[in-house]
Tab-separated table of C-alpha atoms in Angstrom:
chain	number	residue	atom	x	y	z
B	1124	MET	CA	22.186	3.714	64.457
B	1125	VAL	CA	20.012	6.717	65.409
B	1126	GLN	CA	23.083	8.947	65.346
B	1127	ALA	CA	24.024	7.529	61.939
B	1128	PHE	CA	20.630	8.420	60.480
B	1129	ALA	CA	20.881	11.869	62.053
B	1130	MET	CA	23.967	12.373	59.888
B	1131	VAL	CA	22.062	11.082	56.849
B	1132	ARG	CA	19.296	13.590	57.582
B	1133	VAL	CA	21.838	16.425	57.840
B	1134	LEU	CA	23.484	15.552	54.523
B	1135	PHE	CA	20.206	14.869	52.702
B	1136	VAL	CA	18.579	18.111	53.856
B	1137	SER	CA	21.654	20.154	52.957
B	1138	VAL	CA	21.852	18.733	49.430
B	1139	LEU	CA	18.102	19.028	48.891
B	1140	THR	CA	18.058	22.676	50.000
B	1141	PHE	CA	21.012	23.394	47.725
B	1142	GLY	CA	19.070	21.884	44.818
B	1143	VAL	CA	15.907	23.874	45.533
B	1144	SER	CA	17.911	27.092	45.928
B	1145	MET	CA	19.742	26.536	42.650
B	1146	ALA	CA	16.417	25.803	40.923
B	1147	ILE	CA	14.642	28.970	42.070
B	1148	THR	CA	17.591	31.367	41.694
B	1149	PRO	CA	17.146	31.998	37.917
B	1150	VAL	CA	13.512	32.927	38.561
B	1151	VAL	CA	14.443	35.185	41.481
B	1152	THR	CA	17.228	36.816	39.465
B	1153	HIS	CA	14.884	37.481	36.550
B	1154	ILE	CA	12.345	39.153	38.847
B	1155	LEU	CA	14.982	41.281	40.601
B	1156	TYR	CA	16.452	42.534	37.335
B	1157	ARG	CA	13.097	43.013	35.625
B	1158	TYR	CA	11.703	45.158	38.438
B	1159	ARG	CA	15.047	46.911	38.999
B	1160	MET	CA	15.518	45.965	42.617
B	1161	GLY	CA	19.020	47.444	42.536
B	1162	LYS	CA	20.880	48.528	45.643
B	1163	THR	CA	21.375	52.243	46.280
B	1164	ILE	CA	25.027	53.143	46.944
B	1165	ARG	CA	25.701	55.906	49.493
B	1166	ASP	CA	26.412	59.206	47.775
B	1167	ALA	CA	29.878	60.764	47.373
B	1168	LYS	CA	29.260	63.550	49.918
B	1169	GLU	CA	28.200	61.201	52.705
B	1170	ALA	CA	30.804	58.469	52.097
B	1171	PRO	CA	33.344	59.513	49.423
B	1172	ILE	CA	35.663	56.513	49.747
B	1173	MET	CA	32.824	54.005	49.883
B	1174	HIS	CA	31.206	55.649	46.850
B	1175	ALA	CA	34.443	55.595	44.847
B	1176	LEU	CA	35.023	51.922	45.626
B	1177	HIS	CA	31.495	50.682	44.958
B	1178	ALA	CA	29.895	53.122	42.518
B	1179	LYS	CA	30.210	50.490	39.780
B	1180	LYS	CA	27.976	48.148	41.832
B	1181	ALA	CA	25.053	50.562	41.874
B	1182	GLY	CA	22.001	48.880	40.401
B	1183	THR	CA	23.081	45.320	41.218
B	1184	PRO	CA	19.951	43.676	42.654
B	1185	THR	CA	19.639	43.194	46.376
B	1186	MET	CA	17.186	40.811	48.163
B	1187	GLY	CA	19.354	37.811	47.169
B	1188	GLY	CA	18.904	36.388	50.665
B	1189	VAL	CA	15.512	35.061	49.592
B	1190	VAL	CA	17.283	32.182	47.807
B	1191	VAL	CA	18.475	31.058	51.246
B	1192	TRP	CA	15.519	31.447	53.589
B	1193	ILE	CA	12.669	30.625	51.193
B	1194	PRO	CA	14.084	27.156	50.283
B	1195	VAL	CA	14.783	26.495	53.982
B	1196	LEU	CA	11.156	27.314	54.781
B	1197	ILE	CA	9.838	25.291	51.818
B	1198	LEU	CA	11.913	22.239	52.756
B	1199	SER	CA	11.096	22.302	56.461
B	1200	LEU	CA	7.348	22.675	55.910
B	1201	GLY	CA	7.309	20.436	52.823
B	1202	ILE	CA	8.998	17.487	54.512
B	1203	ALA	CA	6.765	17.955	57.564
B	1204	PHE	CA	3.689	17.853	55.280
B	1205	LEU	CA	4.894	14.711	53.490
B	1206	SER	CA	5.619	13.150	56.864
B	1207	GLY	CA	1.998	13.542	57.947
B	1208	ALA	CA	0.230	13.143	54.602
B	1209	ASP	CA	-1.625	9.921	53.906
B	1210	VAL	CA	-1.000	10.291	50.173
B	1211	PHE	CA	2.683	9.638	50.755
B	1212	PRO	CA	2.797	6.840	53.351
B	1213	ASN	CA	6.536	6.588	53.545
B	1214	ALA	CA	8.457	6.168	56.778
B	1215	LEU	CA	11.440	7.866	55.150
B	1216	TRP	CA	9.723	11.272	55.317
B	1217	ASP	CA	8.939	10.699	58.991
B	1218	ARG	CA	12.624	10.179	59.707
B	1219	LEU	CA	13.715	13.142	57.581
B	1220	ASN	CA	11.247	15.543	59.208
B	1221	PHE	CA	13.022	18.191	61.325
B	1222	PHE	CA	10.094	20.570	61.910
B	1223	VAL	CA	9.966	19.994	65.666
B	1224	ARG	CA	8.522	22.384	68.252
B	1225	SER	CA	11.275	21.958	70.829
B	1226	GLN	CA	14.179	22.588	68.450
B	1227	THR	CA	13.264	24.282	65.181
B	1228	TRP	CA	9.999	26.215	65.477
B	1229	LEU	CA	11.598	29.220	67.172
B	1230	PRO	CA	14.626	29.637	64.871
B	1231	LEU	CA	12.426	29.153	61.796
B	1232	GLY	CA	9.918	31.682	63.103
B	1233	ALA	CA	12.687	34.182	63.843
B	1234	LEU	CA	14.190	33.551	60.402
B	1235	VAL	CA	10.964	34.251	58.526
B	1236	ALA	CA	9.845	37.220	60.669
B	1237	SER	CA	13.186	39.023	60.386
B	1238	ALA	CA	13.513	38.099	56.696
B	1239	VAL	CA	10.163	39.759	55.896
B	1240	VAL	CA	11.247	42.952	57.701
B	1241	GLY	CA	14.560	42.856	55.844
B	1242	LEU	CA	12.710	42.348	52.563
B	1243	LEU	CA	10.715	45.517	53.191
B	1244	ASP	CA	13.917	47.417	53.994
B	1245	ASP	CA	15.553	46.155	50.782
B	1246	TYR	CA	12.504	47.205	48.759
B	1247	LEU	CA	12.598	50.714	50.215
B	1248	ASN	CA	16.326	50.912	49.485
B	1249	ALA	CA	15.851	49.787	45.894
B	1250	ARG	CA	13.095	52.353	45.400
B	1251	GLY	CA	15.114	55.150	47.022
B	1252	ILE	CA	12.594	55.585	49.826
B	1253	GLY	CA	13.728	56.641	53.292
B	1254	LYS	CA	16.541	58.750	54.703
B	1255	HIS	CA	19.090	59.371	51.927
B	1256	GLY	CA	17.161	56.760	49.914
B	1257	GLY	CA	18.529	54.022	52.116
B	1258	GLY	CA	15.378	52.323	53.384
B	1259	LEU	CA	14.475	52.063	57.059
B	1260	ARG	CA	16.448	54.245	59.456
B	1261	ALA	CA	18.885	52.466	61.776
B	1262	ARG	CA	16.808	53.289	64.863
B	1263	HIS	CA	13.684	51.801	63.290
B	1264	ARG	CA	15.506	48.614	62.325
B	1265	LEU	CA	16.932	48.414	65.837
B	1266	LEU	CA	13.472	48.686	67.373
B	1267	ILE	CA	11.924	46.105	65.042
B	1268	PHE	CA	14.672	43.520	65.451
B	1269	THR	CA	14.814	44.105	69.203
B	1270	ALA	CA	11.087	43.348	69.313
B	1271	ILE	CA	11.659	40.100	67.391
B	1272	ALA	CA	14.518	39.205	69.742
B	1273	LEU	CA	12.386	39.921	72.820
B	1274	VAL	CA	9.655	37.605	71.535
B	1275	GLY	CA	12.287	34.878	71.154
B	1276	ALA	CA	13.640	35.618	74.630
B	1277	TRP	CA	10.154	35.399	76.119
B	1278	TRP	CA	9.600	32.058	74.352
B	1279	PHE	CA	12.799	30.655	75.856
B	1280	TYR	CA	12.071	31.982	79.332
B	1281	ALA	CA	8.296	31.365	79.583
B	1282	LYS	CA	7.655	28.444	77.225
B	1283	LEU	CA	10.910	26.481	77.427
B	1284	ASP	CA	11.561	27.401	81.096
B	1285	TRP	CA	15.122	28.326	80.186
B	1286	ASP	CA	17.077	30.915	82.154
B	1287	THR	CA	20.628	29.549	82.357
B	1288	LEU	CA	23.666	30.608	80.371
B	1289	HIS	CA	26.389	28.019	79.878
B	1290	ILE	CA	29.976	29.124	80.459
B	1291	PRO	CA	32.394	26.708	78.752
B	1292	PHE	CA	34.600	24.761	81.183
B	1293	VAL	CA	32.860	26.440	84.156
B	1294	GLY	CA	29.195	25.434	84.165
B	1295	ASP	CA	25.711	26.912	83.972
B	1296	TRP	CA	24.886	30.335	85.362
B	1297	ALA	CA	21.253	30.987	86.305
B	1298	LEU	CA	20.260	34.482	85.160
B	1299	GLY	CA	16.592	34.467	86.127
B	1300	PRO	CA	14.630	37.292	84.416
B	1301	TRP	CA	17.937	38.839	83.265
B	1302	TYR	CA	18.058	36.046	80.704
B	1303	ILE	CA	15.578	37.972	78.553
B	1304	PRO	CA	17.702	41.125	77.960
B	1305	VAL	CA	20.877	39.040	77.585
B	1306	PHE	CA	19.161	36.857	74.984
B	1307	ALA	CA	17.824	39.899	73.109
B	1308	PHE	CA	21.233	41.613	73.132
B	1309	ILE	CA	22.981	38.561	71.673
B	1310	LEU	CA	20.440	38.252	68.854
B	1311	VAL	CA	20.425	41.949	67.934
B	1312	ALA	CA	24.215	42.253	68.153
B	1313	THR	CA	24.664	39.207	65.921
B	1314	ALA	CA	22.129	40.450	63.360
B	1315	PHE	CA	23.691	43.896	63.041
B	1316	SER	CA	27.217	42.469	62.982
B	1317	VAL	CA	26.319	40.173	60.082
B	1318	ASN	CA	24.682	43.142	58.370
B	1319	GLN	CA	27.905	45.150	58.747
B	1320	THR	CA	29.867	42.299	57.187
B	1321	ASP	CA	27.623	42.144	54.120
B	1322	GLY	CA	29.636	44.625	52.051
B	1323	LEU	CA	31.749	42.579	49.654
B	1324	ASP	CA	30.826	39.814	47.218
B	1325	GLY	CA	30.676	36.551	49.170
B	1326	LEU	CA	32.019	37.948	52.451
B	1327	ALA	CA	28.988	37.565	54.713
B	1328	GLY	CA	27.774	34.429	52.912
B	1329	GLY	CA	31.042	32.576	53.430
B	1330	ALA	CA	31.345	33.574	57.099
B	1331	LEU	CA	27.729	32.560	57.723
B	1332	LEU	CA	28.352	29.226	56.004
B	1333	THR	CA	31.150	28.273	58.405
B	1334	SER	CA	29.238	29.617	61.426
B	1335	PHE	CA	26.078	27.620	60.718
B	1336	GLY	CA	28.219	24.594	59.891
B	1337	ALA	CA	29.977	24.879	63.245
B	1338	TYR	CA	26.761	25.205	65.232
B	1339	GLY	CA	25.269	22.333	63.244
B	1340	ALA	CA	28.184	20.175	64.399
B	1341	ILE	CA	27.720	21.357	67.992
B	1342	ALA	CA	23.983	20.611	67.847
B	1343	LEU	CA	24.685	17.111	66.515
B	1344	LEU	CA	27.232	16.575	69.296
B	1345	GLN	CA	24.561	17.506	71.858
B	1346	GLY	CA	21.989	15.164	70.334
B	1347	ARG	CA	19.901	18.031	68.941
B	1348	GLU	CA	19.666	16.313	65.575
B	1349	PHE	CA	16.691	18.324	64.295
B	1350	LEU	CA	18.437	21.613	65.037
B	1351	ALA	CA	21.513	20.247	63.255
B	1352	ALA	CA	19.310	19.495	60.231
B	1353	LEU	CA	18.049	23.085	60.219
B	1354	CYS	CA	21.646	24.331	60.264
B	1355	ALA	CA	22.374	21.976	57.365
B	1356	ALA	CA	19.432	23.380	55.410
B	1357	VAL	CA	20.788	26.906	55.870
B	1358	VAL	CA	24.243	25.720	54.778
B	1359	GLY	CA	22.733	24.220	51.614
B	1360	GLY	CA	20.940	27.469	50.834
B	1361	LEU	CA	24.097	29.498	51.458
B	1362	LEU	CA	26.115	27.262	49.120
B	1363	ALA	CA	23.650	27.989	46.322
B	1364	PHE	CA	23.653	31.688	47.183
B	1365	LEU	CA	27.459	31.831	47.040
B	1366	TRP	CA	27.413	30.215	43.596
B	1367	PHE	CA	25.868	33.459	42.321
B	1368	ASN	CA	27.280	35.882	44.888
B	1369	ILE	CA	31.019	35.321	44.458
B	1370	HIS	CA	32.829	38.144	42.675
B	1371	PRO	CA	31.431	39.640	40.513
B	1372	ALA	CA	28.131	39.166	42.317
B	1373	ARG	CA	24.978	38.493	40.345
B	1374	PHE	CA	23.006	39.891	43.291
B	1375	PHE	CA	23.584	40.948	46.902
B	1376	MET	CA	22.296	39.276	50.061
B	1377	GLY	CA	20.467	42.340	51.334
B	1378	ASP	CA	18.893	42.822	54.738
B	1379	THR	CA	16.417	40.024	54.030
B	1380	GLY	CA	19.418	37.690	54.174
B	1381	SER	CA	21.956	39.283	56.517
B	1382	MET	CA	19.591	40.386	59.291
B	1383	SER	CA	17.461	37.235	59.246
B	1384	LEU	CA	20.416	34.853	59.169
B	1385	GLY	CA	22.133	36.863	61.909
B	1386	ILE	CA	19.058	36.636	64.126
B	1387	THR	CA	18.743	32.910	63.407
B	1388	LEU	CA	22.411	32.273	64.152
B	1389	GLY	CA	21.938	33.966	67.519
B	1390	VAL	CA	18.859	31.849	68.297
B	1391	ILE	CA	20.732	28.649	67.431
B	1392	ALA	CA	23.669	29.719	69.611
B	1393	MET	CA	21.207	30.103	72.497
B	1394	LEU	CA	19.442	26.792	71.752
B	1395	THR	CA	22.758	24.958	71.947
B	1396	ASN	CA	23.526	27.024	75.071
B	1397	GLN	CA	26.918	27.922	73.609
B	1398	PRO	CA	26.516	31.661	72.886
B	1399	LEU	CA	29.877	32.444	74.486
B	1400	LEU	CA	31.534	30.559	71.634
B	1401	LEU	CA	29.752	32.787	69.110
B	1402	PRO	CA	32.400	35.580	69.170
B	1403	LEU	CA	34.995	32.975	68.183
B	1404	ILE	CA	32.909	31.035	65.650
B	1405	GLY	CA	31.673	34.297	64.122
B	1406	ILE	CA	34.961	36.148	64.543
B	1407	ILE	CA	34.660	37.910	61.176
B	1408	PHE	CA	31.378	39.477	62.288
B	1409	VAL	CA	33.001	40.628	65.526
B	1410	ILE	CA	35.963	42.196	63.721
B	1411	GLU	CA	33.744	43.989	61.204
B	1412	SER	CA	31.341	45.307	63.829
B	1413	LEU	CA	34.152	46.327	66.199
B	1414	SER	CA	35.911	48.270	63.435
B	1415	SER	CA	32.739	50.306	62.817
B	1416	ILE	CA	32.287	50.991	66.544
B	1417	LEU	CA	35.921	52.091	66.911
B	1418	GLN	CA	35.598	54.315	63.848
B	1419	MET	CA	32.504	55.988	65.285
B	1420	PHE	CA	34.110	56.667	68.678
B	1421	SER	CA	37.312	57.901	67.061
B	1422	LYS	CA	35.407	60.413	64.932
B	1423	ARG	CA	33.415	61.659	67.916
B	1424	ILE	CA	36.210	61.779	70.486
B	1425	ARG	CA	39.377	62.329	68.460
B	1426	LYS	CA	37.608	64.166	65.607
B	1427	LYS	CA	39.408	62.020	63.047
B	1428	LYS	CA	39.099	58.619	61.475
B	1429	LEU	CA	40.827	55.506	62.734
B	1430	PHE	CA	40.328	53.743	59.371
B	1431	LEU	CA	40.124	55.199	55.879
B	1432	SER	CA	36.630	53.704	55.717
B	1433	SER	CA	34.633	51.314	57.853
B	1434	PRO	CA	33.863	48.470	58.340
B	1435	LEU	CA	37.333	46.987	58.035
B	1436	HIS	CA	36.773	45.411	54.612
B	1437	HIS	CA	36.288	48.896	53.115
B	1438	HIS	CA	39.527	50.084	54.738
B	1439	LEU	CA	41.394	47.151	53.212
B	1440	GLU	CA	39.872	47.997	49.837
B	1441	ALA	CA	40.956	51.621	50.245
B	1442	VAL	CA	44.590	50.664	50.904
B	1443	GLY	CA	44.654	48.566	47.745
B	1444	TRP	CA	43.615	45.004	48.610
B	1445	PRO	CA	41.598	43.386	45.789
B	1446	GLU	CA	38.079	42.424	46.795
B	1447	PRO	CA	38.518	38.658	46.175
B	1448	LYS	CA	41.690	38.607	48.334
B	1449	ILE	CA	39.854	40.219	51.266
B	1450	VAL	CA	36.977	37.762	50.970
B	1451	MET	CA	39.120	34.645	50.568
B	1452	ARG	CA	41.303	35.528	53.561
B	1453	ALA	CA	38.216	36.255	55.645
B	1454	TRP	CA	36.858	32.832	54.693
B	1455	VAL	CA	40.112	31.170	55.805
B	1456	ILE	CA	40.008	32.984	59.155
B	1457	SER	CA	36.331	32.059	59.548
B	1458	MET	CA	37.012	28.367	58.846
B	1459	VAL	CA	39.861	28.202	61.360
B	1460	ALA	CA	37.858	30.040	64.033
B	1461	ALA	CA	34.785	27.860	63.465
B	1462	GLY	CA	36.919	24.730	63.766
B	1463	MET	CA	38.384	26.019	67.020
B	1464	GLY	CA	34.893	26.751	68.308
B	1465	VAL	CA	33.707	23.212	67.613
B	1466	ALA	CA	36.868	21.811	69.222
B	1467	LEU	CA	36.232	23.861	72.369
B	1468	ALA	CA	32.621	22.661	72.459
B	1469	VAL	CA	33.821	19.040	72.275
B	1470	LEU	CA	36.394	19.606	75.015
B	1471	ASP	CA	33.757	21.303	77.154
B	1472	VAL	CA	31.633	18.140	76.949
B	1473	LEU	CA	34.547	15.763	77.544
B	1474	LEU	CA	35.873	17.690	80.551
B	1475	ARG	CA	32.473	18.392	82.084
B	1476	PRO	CA	32.213	16.726	85.532
């Protein structure tokens, strides 16, 4: 019966977050357009192919990720308040509450901290401040998000007494103090990979949707029902975001969405102790990030490009694939990979001695 209500909590929280996100989006959209929070497109000299493909999108508001993380924060804190408030003595709120120190404080904290940094970066980009008018430099973002990841790693290691990495079908591997840099690397790599993927209408949002859905299922399988509810809240917010972000996008996710959700996905992968399934569940992020890395090395070593443009979605655009076709096929791949990841997690539990 407890497991049954855990499923009710997951579904209720997801639907409620979707409703809150849909309700606040018109207000957010009005603010973004009124104050001209439009994204700056890289100039033709720096990225000629990218500029030619996306020049028409210049001025489309960024910062759209706020319609995901703000409702998640409102719902988690709001339900927790109603759970403890005497003015609403209702046991239902107690059972719906998922704001729990052991499972959701850290991912929520990482979500909000990284989202605020991303929001600043989006603001600088919209105002044309920074190198080439593109906001914070890559090295500065790397330092800031590494610092956030290290705080999370310290929390796991010092507060949760956690230093083991689970290897599916093999067992747990004690890393000792090395757990901290491994943890930080996974979070930063995931955040920047999601950020690389956020280049077409609906691409990153759809891949994140299936990834959080998969880890929500894994968390529920492990009995981490509050963590599963947090994943469900993110899924609800992403569904509302995609309503407005599918082609042609009303607004873009921006760093406040892509970086924060990437960091949070990494934290949840570590909380479920299934980070080694993350490259499969988030295969689209891996492909996009790998294509950029290969492009960079090819230009430096071979002195020529491997792709017409990178990440891969820009190359596919350049060879003539319509944007919706790229996104829809990426979603299909993401769904299949996420399903395989959940299946492997189930088998890992069933075959564990």
